[in-house]
Structures are given as C-alpha cells and as structure tokens.
Amino acid sequence: MPEETFQYAIPREWYEKYAARRYGFHGTSFLYTAKRAAVLLGKDPKDTNLIICHIGNGSSMCAVKNGVCYDTTMGITPLEGLVMGTRSGDLDPALPFYIMRKTGMSADEMDKALNKKCGCLGITGKYSDRRDIEIDAAKGDKLCQLSIEMEALRIKKYIGAFMAELGHVDAIVWTAGVGERGPITRMKACSGLENYGIKIDAQRNEWSFTGNAETYIHADDSKTKIFVIPTDEELVMTEDAYALMKGTYDVHTNFKYSFQDPSYVNKAREEGLKGDLVKRPNIAKVLARDIMGK
C-alpha cells in the first residue's frame, strides 16, 4: 500500500518507534481472489482494478489497483473497518474511553469487548452467525434486521470509498463464508449503485450459493462485473511454501501461481459442485467459467 493509505494521522514518533500503521489482513485470500478475478476477466493482473469483499465472521475489503493492494479496511489489528461477527469495526476512538470511565472497565476488558462482544453479536444481543440472524430477522426480530442493514451499509460505504480511490473498477469480488453464501448481504450492499456502473442481478444473486464454484451475479448491462469467488488461502500458502523450499519464490507480481492458468480446475471443488447442483441446479446458470474473458 502507498504511504497515504497505510499511515494513521498520529504523531510520527509512534510510527517510527512502534511501527504503528495500517497493515490489513486476509492477504492470502485477496491474492487468490484477485488472481482468479483477472483470469475470469481475461486480463493480466497488472491491468485489473478490483474491490474484494472477504466477508465471514472476520471481514475486510481490499481495493486492488493495477493488480496490487492499494487500500484495505483493517488496520494495525483486525478490529478496524467492517461490522463483523463479534468485532465492532470502525467507531469513534473516544467511545471506548467514555465507556471505560462510565463502567470502570480496564483496557484489557475493553479490548476483549471490542473484539468478542461487538459486531453482529453486540447489535443482536445473541448471534454472530449470519444464518441465525437471517432466520430471526425473517421472523420479525428488529435487532436482527438492524444487524443485517448495518453490516451491508458499512460494506456499501467502503465500496463507494474504494471506487473513489481506484477511479475505474473492473469487478467487485465476494468471497469467504458470507460472501460466498450470503445473497441477502450481497444484494443489500450492491443495490442502489446503478448510477456508478454497478448493477446486481437479483435472480443470479439468489442462484449463487456455493463454495465449490466461481459464479457471476451482475446484470448483463452492468459496467462493473460482480463475481463470487470461493477463496483458497491454503493453496496460496502451499505454493508459497513450496517455492520457498525450492528457492524459486518471488513477490506475487513476479510469481506465477498454478491457479492463474485459465484451464485451472480444483478437482475437490468440482466433485463438491456435483452435490451442490443436485440441491441447487440453478447454480449451473451462473457459472463464471461460461463467461470467462467476456
């Protein structure tokens, strides 16, 4: 990331002495999905601008500019950014001090609360799992409904911010547990962005519900593609470790991964997809490989 995106507006001494800066997380997931998105777009990674949404119990987003990370939502810890399962995400830095003065909480207690008792769990008072939240929201639970709206709105705000930073966006990519199987969150986060060239297809979005295949959920006339790409952090780490042992490893911009080959197939996922298609045959209508490079 460039310095203007990784620095905090804090005393320079904190950065120089304590390395206090934004680092971000989910790097292997972003690397995998960015390379795979480039394949689906039929473009060289260095020619792609992407917004990647890794949404799970822990969530973050990455703005990819010319194939490399330009900005991300997490900071020096995974606490910054999006509304997560149990993490607060962005908030006024003075809020913890206010609550500590009111309650007598210690710094360690506040740190634990912000990481373990906030986010969707804090909003609903009972759930961090989005599946449970969606079930109760459908039954009329107002706090579960609020949790869904707050999480999606935070994602939408960062989509807008990253669009402003990138200028041109080739694709929005959804990944991780909620990203791959959360049509409600995807729909709410992408709706209303048509004037910015982002148009989600409601039917395709509903059909896309699998961790075993790459799918597309954008409308035919959307200027920006919207892909759902199941992540594979283990494969990235395996190939990195193997290259390090062989002495062939290099930075990812100079390194070619097996999954960058247009003919790459994850055999285990292909097998798993067969079962998914039995349960959800419409997945076959949104397979991204059918529009690869178009």
Coordinates of C-alpha atoms in Angstrom, one line a residue:
M1 CA 0.0 0.0 0.0
P2 CA 1.2 3.6 -0.6
E3 CA 2.0 5.6 2.5
E4 CA -1.0 7.8 2.2
T5 CA -3.3 4.8 2.7
F6 CA -1.3 2.9 5.4
Q7 CA -0.4 5.8 7.6
Y8 CA -2.5 7.0 10.5
A9 CA -2.8 10.7 11.4
I10 CA -0.8 10.2 14.6
P11 CA 2.5 11.5 15.9
R12 CA 5.2 10.4 13.5
E13 CA 7.2 9.1 16.5
W14 CA 4.5 6.4 17.0
Y15 CA 5.2 5.1 13.5
E16 CA 9.0 5.3 13.7
K17 CA 9.4 3.8 17.2
Y18 CA 6.5 1.4 17.4
A19 CA 5.6 0.7 13.7
A20 CA 2.1 1.9 14.3
R21 CA 0.5 1.9 10.9
R22 CA -2.3 0.1 8.9
Y23 CA -1.3 -3.4 7.8
G24 CA -4.5 -5.2 6.9
F25 CA -5.3 -8.9 7.0
H26 CA -6.7 -11.6 4.7
G27 CA -3.8 -11.1 2.4
T28 CA -3.7 -14.6 1.0
S29 CA -7.4 -14.6 0.4
F30 CA -7.1 -11.3 -1.5
L31 CA -4.2 -12.6 -3.5
Y32 CA -6.0 -15.7 -4.6
T33 CA -9.3 -14.0 -5.5
A34 CA -7.5 -11.1 -7.3
K35 CA -5.6 -13.5 -9.5
R36 CA -8.7 -15.6 -10.2
A37 CA -10.7 -12.5 -11.0
A38 CA -8.1 -11.5 -13.5
V39 CA -8.5 -14.9 -15.2
L40 CA -12.2 -14.5 -15.3
L41 CA -11.8 -11.0 -16.8
G42 CA -9.3 -12.3 -19.4
K43 CA -6.8 -9.7 -18.3
D44 CA -3.3 -9.5 -16.9
P45 CA -3.4 -9.0 -13.1
K46 CA -1.4 -5.7 -13.5
D47 CA -4.2 -4.4 -15.7
T48 CA -7.0 -5.0 -13.2
N49 CA -8.7 -2.8 -10.6
L50 CA -10.9 -4.7 -8.1
I51 CA -12.9 -4.3 -4.9
I52 CA -12.7 -7.6 -3.0
C53 CA -15.1 -8.3 -0.1
H54 CA -13.9 -11.1 2.2
I55 CA -17.0 -11.4 4.4
G56 CA -17.1 -14.0 7.1
N57 CA -17.0 -14.0 10.9
G58 CA -14.0 -11.7 10.4
S59 CA -14.5 -9.4 7.4
S60 CA -12.4 -7.0 5.4
M61 CA -12.3 -5.4 2.0
C62 CA -9.4 -4.7 -0.3
A63 CA -9.0 -2.1 -3.1
V64 CA -6.8 -3.6 -5.8
K65 CA -5.2 -1.1 -8.1
N66 CA -3.2 -2.4 -11.1
G67 CA -3.0 -5.9 -9.5
V68 CA -1.7 -4.8 -6.1
C69 CA -3.3 -3.8 -2.8
Y70 CA -3.9 0.0 -2.7
D71 CA -6.1 0.1 0.4
T72 CA -7.8 -2.1 2.9
T73 CA -10.4 -1.8 5.6
M74 CA -8.5 -3.5 8.5
G75 CA -5.7 -1.6 10.3
I76 CA -2.9 -2.4 12.7
T77 CA -5.3 -5.1 14.1
P78 CA -8.3 -6.9 12.6
L79 CA -10.6 -4.6 14.6
E80 CA -10.8 -1.7 12.1
G81 CA -13.3 -1.5 9.2
L82 CA -16.4 -3.5 8.6
V83 CA -19.1 -4.7 11.0
M84 CA -18.1 -8.3 11.8
G85 CA -19.4 -11.3 13.7
T86 CA -18.1 -10.1 17.1
R87 CA -15.8 -7.2 16.2
S88 CA -17.1 -3.6 16.2
G89 CA -15.3 -2.3 13.1
D90 CA -15.0 1.4 12.7
L91 CA -16.1 3.6 15.6
D92 CA -15.2 6.9 17.3
P93 CA -11.9 6.3 19.1
A94 CA -13.2 8.2 22.1
L95 CA -16.1 5.8 22.6
P96 CA -14.0 3.1 24.5
F97 CA -12.7 5.8 26.8
Y98 CA -16.2 7.1 27.5
I99 CA -17.5 3.6 28.4
M100 CA -14.4 2.8 30.5
R101 CA -15.0 5.9 32.6
K102 CA -18.6 5.1 33.0
T103 CA -18.2 1.4 33.8
G104 CA -14.7 1.1 35.3
M105 CA -13.7 -1.4 32.6
S106 CA -9.9 -1.9 32.3
A107 CA -8.0 -1.6 29.0
D108 CA -7.9 -5.4 28.7
E109 CA -11.6 -5.7 29.3
M110 CA -12.3 -3.1 26.7
D111 CA -10.0 -4.8 24.2
K112 CA -11.8 -8.1 24.8
A113 CA -15.3 -6.5 24.5
L114 CA -14.5 -4.7 21.2
N115 CA -13.2 -8.0 19.7
K116 CA -15.5 -10.5 21.2
K117 CA -18.8 -8.8 22.2
C118 CA -19.5 -6.3 19.5
G119 CA -20.3 -6.5 15.8
C120 CA -23.4 -8.6 14.9
L121 CA -23.3 -10.2 18.3
G122 CA -23.4 -6.8 20.0
I123 CA -26.2 -5.5 17.8
T124 CA -28.5 -8.5 18.1
G125 CA -27.5 -9.4 21.7
K126 CA -27.5 -13.2 20.8
Y127 CA -26.0 -14.1 17.4
S128 CA -22.8 -13.7 15.5
D129 CA -23.7 -16.3 12.8
R130 CA -25.5 -14.6 9.9
R131 CA -27.6 -17.7 9.3
D132 CA -29.2 -17.4 12.7
I133 CA -29.6 -13.6 12.3
E134 CA -31.3 -14.0 8.9
I135 CA -33.7 -16.7 10.4
D136 CA -34.8 -14.4 13.2
A137 CA -34.9 -11.3 11.0
A138 CA -37.4 -13.1 8.8
K139 CA -39.5 -13.8 11.9
G140 CA -39.6 -10.0 12.6
D141 CA -36.7 -9.6 15.1
K142 CA -35.9 -5.9 14.8
L143 CA -32.4 -6.1 16.1
C144 CA -31.5 -8.9 13.7
Q145 CA -32.9 -6.8 10.9
L146 CA -30.9 -3.9 12.1
S147 CA -27.7 -6.0 12.2
I148 CA -28.2 -7.0 8.5
E149 CA -28.8 -3.4 7.5
M150 CA -25.8 -2.1 9.4
E151 CA -23.4 -4.7 8.1
A152 CA -24.5 -4.2 4.4
L153 CA -24.4 -0.4 4.7
R154 CA -20.8 -0.5 6.0
I155 CA -19.8 -2.6 3.1
K156 CA -21.6 -0.3 0.7
K157 CA -19.8 2.8 2.2
Y158 CA -16.4 1.1 1.6
I159 CA -17.4 0.1 -2.0
G160 CA -18.0 3.8 -2.6
A161 CA -14.8 4.9 -0.9
F162 CA -12.7 2.4 -2.9
M163 CA -14.4 3.4 -6.1
A164 CA -13.3 6.9 -5.5
E165 CA -9.7 5.8 -4.8
L166 CA -9.5 3.5 -7.8
G167 CA -11.3 5.5 -10.4
H168 CA -12.1 2.6 -12.7
V169 CA -13.3 -0.7 -11.2
D170 CA -13.3 -3.9 -13.4
A171 CA -15.1 -6.1 -10.8
I172 CA -16.4 -6.5 -7.3
V173 CA -15.5 -9.8 -5.9
W174 CA -17.3 -11.6 -3.0
T175 CA -15.6 -14.3 -1.0
A176 CA -15.5 -16.2 2.3
G177 CA -18.4 -17.7 4.2
V178 CA -20.9 -14.9 4.0
G179 CA -19.5 -13.6 0.7
E180 CA -20.0 -17.0 -0.9
R181 CA -23.3 -17.9 0.6
G182 CA -24.9 -14.6 1.7
P183 CA -27.2 -13.4 -1.1
I184 CA -29.1 -11.1 1.3
T185 CA -25.9 -9.2 2.3
R186 CA -24.6 -9.1 -1.3
M187 CA -27.9 -7.7 -2.5
K188 CA -28.2 -5.0 0.1
A189 CA -24.6 -3.9 -0.3
C190 CA -24.7 -3.7 -4.1
S191 CA -28.3 -2.3 -4.5
G192 CA -28.6 1.4 -5.4
L193 CA -25.2 1.6 -7.1
E194 CA -26.5 1.5 -10.6
N195 CA -25.6 5.2 -11.3
Y196 CA -22.0 4.1 -10.6
G197 CA -22.0 1.3 -13.1
I198 CA -22.7 -1.5 -10.6
K199 CA -25.8 -3.5 -11.3
I200 CA -26.5 -6.7 -9.5
D201 CA -28.9 -9.2 -10.9
A202 CA -31.4 -10.3 -8.2
Q203 CA -32.1 -13.7 -9.7
R204 CA -28.5 -14.6 -10.4
N205 CA -27.6 -13.4 -6.9
E206 CA -30.1 -15.8 -5.4
W207 CA -28.9 -18.7 -7.5
S208 CA -25.3 -18.1 -6.4
F209 CA -24.9 -20.2 -3.2
T210 CA -21.9 -22.4 -3.2
G211 CA -18.3 -22.7 -2.0
N212 CA -17.4 -25.0 -4.9
A213 CA -17.6 -22.8 -7.9
E214 CA -16.9 -19.3 -9.2
T215 CA -20.2 -17.5 -10.2
Y216 CA -21.3 -14.2 -11.6
I217 CA -24.2 -12.2 -10.2
H218 CA -24.0 -8.9 -12.3
A219 CA -26.7 -7.9 -14.8
D220 CA -25.8 -8.1 -18.5
D221 CA -25.7 -4.3 -18.7
S222 CA -23.6 -3.7 -15.6
K223 CA -20.4 -1.9 -16.4
T224 CA -18.7 -3.5 -13.4
K225 CA -18.7 -7.2 -13.2
I226 CA -19.7 -8.9 -9.9
F227 CA -18.1 -12.2 -9.1
V228 CA -18.4 -14.7 -6.3
I229 CA -15.1 -16.5 -6.0
P230 CA -14.6 -19.1 -3.2
T231 CA -11.2 -18.3 -1.6
D232 CA -8.4 -20.8 -1.3
E233 CA -5.8 -19.5 1.2
E234 CA -4.4 -22.9 1.8
L235 CA -3.4 -23.3 -1.9
V236 CA -1.6 -19.9 -1.8
M237 CA 0.3 -20.9 1.3
T238 CA 1.2 -24.3 -0.1
E239 CA 2.5 -22.9 -3.3
D240 CA 4.4 -20.2 -1.5
A241 CA 6.0 -22.7 0.9
Y242 CA 6.9 -25.0 -1.9
A243 CA 8.5 -22.1 -3.9
L244 CA 10.4 -21.0 -0.8
M245 CA 11.9 -24.5 -0.3
K246 CA 12.9 -24.7 -4.0
G247 CA 14.3 -21.2 -3.9
T248 CA 12.0 -20.0 -6.7
Y249 CA 9.8 -17.7 -4.7
D250 CA 9.4 -14.1 -5.6
V251 CA 6.9 -11.3 -4.9
H252 CA 3.5 -12.1 -6.3
T253 CA 3.8 -9.6 -9.2
N254 CA 6.7 -11.6 -10.5
F255 CA 5.4 -15.1 -9.5
K256 CA 3.0 -17.3 -11.4
Y257 CA 0.6 -19.5 -9.4
S258 CA -1.0 -22.6 -10.8
F259 CA -4.5 -21.1 -10.4
Q260 CA -3.6 -18.3 -12.8
D261 CA -3.8 -20.7 -15.6
P262 CA -7.2 -20.3 -17.4
S263 CA -7.5 -24.1 -17.5
Y264 CA -7.0 -24.5 -13.8
V265 CA -9.5 -26.8 -12.0
N266 CA -9.8 -27.6 -8.3
K267 CA -10.8 -31.2 -8.6
A268 CA -12.1 -31.5 -5.0
R269 CA -14.4 -28.5 -5.6
E270 CA -15.5 -29.9 -9.0
E271 CA -16.6 -33.0 -7.1
G272 CA -18.3 -31.0 -4.4
L273 CA -20.1 -28.9 -7.1
K274 CA -21.9 -32.1 -8.3
G275 CA -23.6 -32.4 -5.0
D276 CA -24.4 -28.7 -4.9
L277 CA -26.0 -28.9 -8.3
V278 CA -28.3 -31.7 -7.2
K279 CA -29.6 -29.4 -4.4
R280 CA -29.4 -26.1 -6.3
P281 CA -29.5 -26.9 -10.1
N282 CA -29.7 -23.1 -11.0
I283 CA -26.1 -22.7 -9.9
A284 CA -25.3 -24.1 -13.4
K285 CA -26.8 -20.9 -14.9
V286 CA -24.3 -18.6 -13.2
L287 CA -21.0 -20.4 -13.5
A288 CA -18.4 -17.8 -14.2
R289 CA -16.4 -20.1 -16.5
D290 CA -19.1 -19.8 -19.0
I291 CA -18.5 -16.0 -19.4
M292 CA -14.7 -16.1 -18.9
G293 CA -13.0 -13.3 -20.8
K294 CA -16.3 -11.8 -22.0

